[in-house]
PDB file of C-alpha atoms in Angstrom:
ATOM      1  CA  MET A  78      26.955 -10.443   2.923  1.00  0.00           C
ATOM      2  CA  SER A  79      23.559  -9.193   4.077  1.00  0.00           C
ATOM      3  CA  THR A  80      21.747  -6.417   2.280  1.00  0.00           C
ATOM      4  CA  LEU A  81      20.767  -3.485   4.439  1.00  0.00           C
ATOM      5  CA  PRO A  82      17.613  -1.453   3.814  1.00  0.00           C
ATOM      6  CA  PRO A  83      17.941   2.053   2.345  1.00  0.00           C
ATOM      7  CA  CYS A  84      17.649   5.085   4.613  1.00  0.00           C
ATOM      8  CA  PRO A  85      13.955   5.844   5.375  1.00  0.00           C
ATOM      9  CA  LYS A  86      14.613   9.605   5.301  1.00  0.00           C
ATOM     10  CA  CYS A  87      16.767  10.210   2.217  1.00  0.00           C
ATOM     11  CA  ASP A  88      16.569   6.781   0.510  1.00  0.00           C
ATOM     12  CA  SER A  89      20.359   6.466   0.430  1.00  0.00           C
ATOM     13  CA  GLN A  90      21.644   2.988  -0.367  1.00  0.00           C
ATOM     14  CA  TYR A  91      24.869   3.467   1.623  1.00  0.00           C
ATOM     15  CA  THR A  92      23.561   2.534   5.076  1.00  0.00           C
ATOM     16  CA  TYR A  93      25.786   0.673   7.508  1.00  0.00           C
ATOM     17  CA  GLU A  94      25.455  -1.051  10.876  1.00  0.00           C
ATOM     18  CA  ASP A  95      26.804   0.532  14.045  1.00  0.00           C
ATOM     19  CA  GLY A  96      26.159  -1.875  16.884  1.00  0.00           C
ATOM     20  CA  PHE A  97      22.402  -2.499  16.966  1.00  0.00           C
ATOM     21  CA  GLN A  98      21.530   0.557  14.870  1.00  0.00           C
ATOM     22  CA  LEU A  99      21.580   1.343  11.186  1.00  0.00           C
ATOM     23  CA  VAL A 100      23.162   4.641  10.148  1.00  0.00           C
ATOM     24  CA  CYS A 101      22.930   6.723   6.982  1.00  0.00           C
ATOM     25  CA  PRO A 102      26.230   8.477   6.157  1.00  0.00           C
ATOM     26  CA  GLU A 103      24.520  11.032   3.901  1.00  0.00           C
ATOM     27  CA  CYS A 104      21.880  12.487   6.257  1.00  0.00           C
ATOM     28  CA  ALA A 105      23.130  11.071   9.614  1.00  0.00           C
ATOM     29  CA  HIS A 106      19.756   9.432  10.354  1.00  0.00           C
ATOM     30  CA  GLU A 107      19.934   6.534  12.834  1.00  0.00           C
ATOM     31  CA  TRP A 108      17.284   3.840  13.276  1.00  0.00           C
ATOM     32  CA  THR A 109      16.887   0.241  14.404  1.00  0.00           C
ATOM     33  CA  PRO A 110      15.825  -2.592  12.111  1.00  0.00           C
ATOM     34  CA  ALA A 111      12.701  -3.069  14.275  1.00  0.00           C
ATOM     35  CA  GLU A 112      11.660   0.558  13.666  1.00  0.00           C
ATOM     36  CA  ALA A 113      12.093   0.068   9.918  1.00  0.00           C
ATOM     37  CA  ALA A 114       9.953  -3.095   9.960  1.00  0.00           C
ATOM     38  CA  ALA A 115       7.221  -1.392  12.021  1.00  0.00           C
ATOM     39  CA  ALA A 116       7.122   1.612   9.683  1.00  0.00           C
ATOM     40  CA  GLU A 117       6.900  -0.671   6.645  1.00  0.00           C
ATOM     41  CA  ALA A 118       4.053  -2.696   8.173  1.00  0.00           C
ATOM     42  CA  GLU A 119       2.191   0.492   9.105  1.00  0.00           C
ATOM     43  CA  SER A 120       2.407   1.904   5.597  1.00  0.00           C
ATOM     44  CA  ALA A 121       1.061  -1.272   3.967  1.00  0.00           C
ATOM     45  CA  VAL A 122      -2.375  -0.965   2.352  1.00  0.00           C
ATOM     46  CA  LYS A 123      -4.892  -3.291   4.011  1.00  0.00           C
ATOM     47  CA  ASP A 124      -8.399  -4.361   3.011  1.00  0.00           C
ATOM     48  CA  SER A 125     -11.510  -4.212   5.205  1.00  0.00           C
ATOM     49  CA  VAL A 126     -10.524  -7.293   7.238  1.00  0.00           C
ATOM     50  CA  GLY A 127      -6.813  -6.516   7.585  1.00  0.00           C
ATOM     51  CA  ASN A 128      -5.282  -8.500   4.709  1.00  0.00           C
ATOM     52  CA  VAL A 129      -2.305  -6.758   3.106  1.00  0.00           C
ATOM     53  CA  LEU A 130      -3.008  -5.785  -0.522  1.00  0.00           C
ATOM     54  CA  GLN A 131      -0.442  -5.829  -3.330  1.00  0.00           C
ATOM     55  CA  ASP A 132      -0.409  -4.752  -6.971  1.00  0.00           C
ATOM     56  CA  GLY A 133      -2.160  -7.311  -9.172  1.00  0.00           C
ATOM     57  CA  ASP A 134      -4.448  -8.723  -6.462  1.00  0.00           C
ATOM     58  CA  THR A 135      -8.119  -9.532  -7.033  1.00  0.00           C
ATOM     59  CA  VAL A 136     -10.599  -7.987  -4.608  1.00  0.00           C
ATOM     60  CA  THR A 137     -14.357  -8.035  -4.038  1.00  0.00           C
ATOM     61  CA  VAL A 138     -16.442  -4.937  -3.234  1.00  0.00           C
ATOM     62  CA  ILE A 139     -18.165  -5.297   0.175  1.00  0.00           C
ATOM     63  CA  LYS A 140     -20.625  -2.394  -0.079  1.00  0.00           C
ATOM     64  CA  ASP A 141     -22.738  -0.772  -2.809  1.00  0.00           C
ATOM     65  CA  LEU A 142     -20.708   2.210  -4.032  1.00  0.00           C
ATOM     66  CA  LYS A 143     -22.225   5.114  -5.950  1.00  0.00           C
ATOM     67  CA  VAL A 144     -20.134   6.305  -8.893  1.00  0.00           C
ATOM     68  CA  LYS A 145     -19.525  10.024  -8.481  1.00  0.00           C
ATOM     69  CA  GLY A 146     -21.007  12.101 -11.313  1.00  0.00           C
ATOM     70  CA  SER A 147     -23.103   9.211 -12.596  1.00  0.00           C
ATOM     71  CA  SER A 148     -26.229   7.251 -11.752  1.00  0.00           C
ATOM     72  CA  GLN A 149     -24.316   3.952 -11.836  1.00  0.00           C
ATOM     73  CA  VAL A 150     -23.619   1.822  -8.768  1.00  0.00           C
ATOM     74  CA  VAL A 151     -20.871  -0.722  -8.125  1.00  0.00           C
ATOM     75  CA  LYS A 152     -22.789  -3.607  -6.523  1.00  0.00           C
ATOM     76  CA  VAL A 153     -21.746  -5.723  -3.541  1.00  0.00           C
ATOM     77  CA  GLY A 154     -19.768  -8.771  -4.644  1.00  0.00           C
ATOM     78  CA  THR A 155     -18.303  -7.172  -7.779  1.00  0.00           C
ATOM     79  CA  LYS A 156     -14.892  -8.738  -8.456  1.00  0.00           C
ATOM     80  CA  VAL A 157     -12.116  -6.353  -9.412  1.00  0.00           C
ATOM     81  CA  LYS A 158      -9.039  -7.973 -10.956  1.00  0.00           C
ATOM     82  CA  ASN A 159      -5.490  -6.686 -11.263  1.00  0.00           C
ATOM     83  CA  ILE A 160      -5.641  -3.711  -8.884  1.00  0.00           C
ATOM     84  CA  ARG A 161      -2.874  -1.114  -8.671  1.00  0.00           C
ATOM     85  CA  LEU A 162      -1.999   0.565  -5.359  1.00  0.00           C
ATOM     86  CA  VAL A 163      -1.454   4.330  -5.348  1.00  0.00           C
ATOM     87  CA  GLU A 164      -0.850   7.052  -2.764  1.00  0.00           C
ATOM     88  CA  GLY A 165      -3.725   9.196  -1.548  1.00  0.00           C
ATOM     89  CA  ASP A 166      -7.185   8.962  -0.021  1.00  0.00           C
ATOM     90  CA  HIS A 167      -8.435   6.519  -2.680  1.00  0.00           C
ATOM     91  CA  ASP A 168      -5.563   4.052  -2.643  1.00  0.00           C
ATOM     92  CA  ILE A 169      -6.647   1.571  -5.353  1.00  0.00           C
ATOM     93  CA  ASP A 170      -6.714   2.215  -9.120  1.00  0.00           C
ATOM     94  CA  CYS A 171      -8.643  -0.347 -11.141  1.00  0.00           C
ATOM     95  CA  LYS A 172     -10.927  -1.020 -14.096  1.00  0.00           C
ATOM     96  CA  ILE A 173     -14.409  -2.372 -13.442  1.00  0.00           C
ATOM     97  CA  GLU A 174     -16.273  -4.080 -16.287  1.00  0.00           C
ATOM     98  CA  GLY A 175     -19.235  -2.017 -17.443  1.00  0.00           C
ATOM     99  CA  ILE A 176     -18.060   1.081 -15.589  1.00  0.00           C
ATOM    100  CA  GLY A 177     -14.423   1.691 -16.545  1.00  0.00           C
ATOM    101  CA  ALA A 178     -11.479   3.171 -14.670  1.00  0.00           C
ATOM    102  CA  MET A 179     -12.138   3.880 -10.987  1.00  0.00           C
ATOM    103  CA  LYS A 180     -10.388   4.743  -7.767  1.00  0.00           C
ATOM    104  CA  LEU A 181     -11.481   2.825  -4.680  1.00  0.00           C
ATOM    105  CA  LYS A 182     -10.761   3.049  -0.986  1.00  0.00           C
ATOM    106  CA  SER A 183      -9.239  -0.116   0.474  1.00  0.00           C
ATOM    107  CA  GLU A 184     -11.732  -0.055   3.360  1.00  0.00           C
ATOM    108  CA  PHE A 185     -14.547  -1.029   0.926  1.00  0.00           C
ATOM    109  CA  VAL A 186     -12.895  -4.113  -0.578  1.00  0.00           C
ATOM    110  CA  LYS A 187     -11.933  -7.618   0.565  1.00  0.00           C
ATOM    111  CA  LYS A 188      -9.063  -9.653  -0.881  1.00  0.00           C
ATOM    112  CA  VAL A 189     -10.161 -12.812  -2.708  1.00  0.00           C
TER     113      VAL A 189
END
């Protein structure tokens, strides 16, 4: 038995196949598996060169970044371990040695 993905609209787990489409019985949303895969790939967080980032990855900063409200700077080449992905404009939560907790944009990091 294959496991079907949950409904992308209402997150219902009771989806079923109807021909080539997947259907949600709770909200009546219909979609194809290809649409679901494309939406998932589009929503993935990517680094500056296009690598997909995941929770727990190690990244390197590719540009000097000023720390808002401080005179400190995160230098190019700083390694950041064990990142956590979050929703929003700054999509990475992390701790940087010597600076502390920070939020970074994925466009300024590269996966190691």
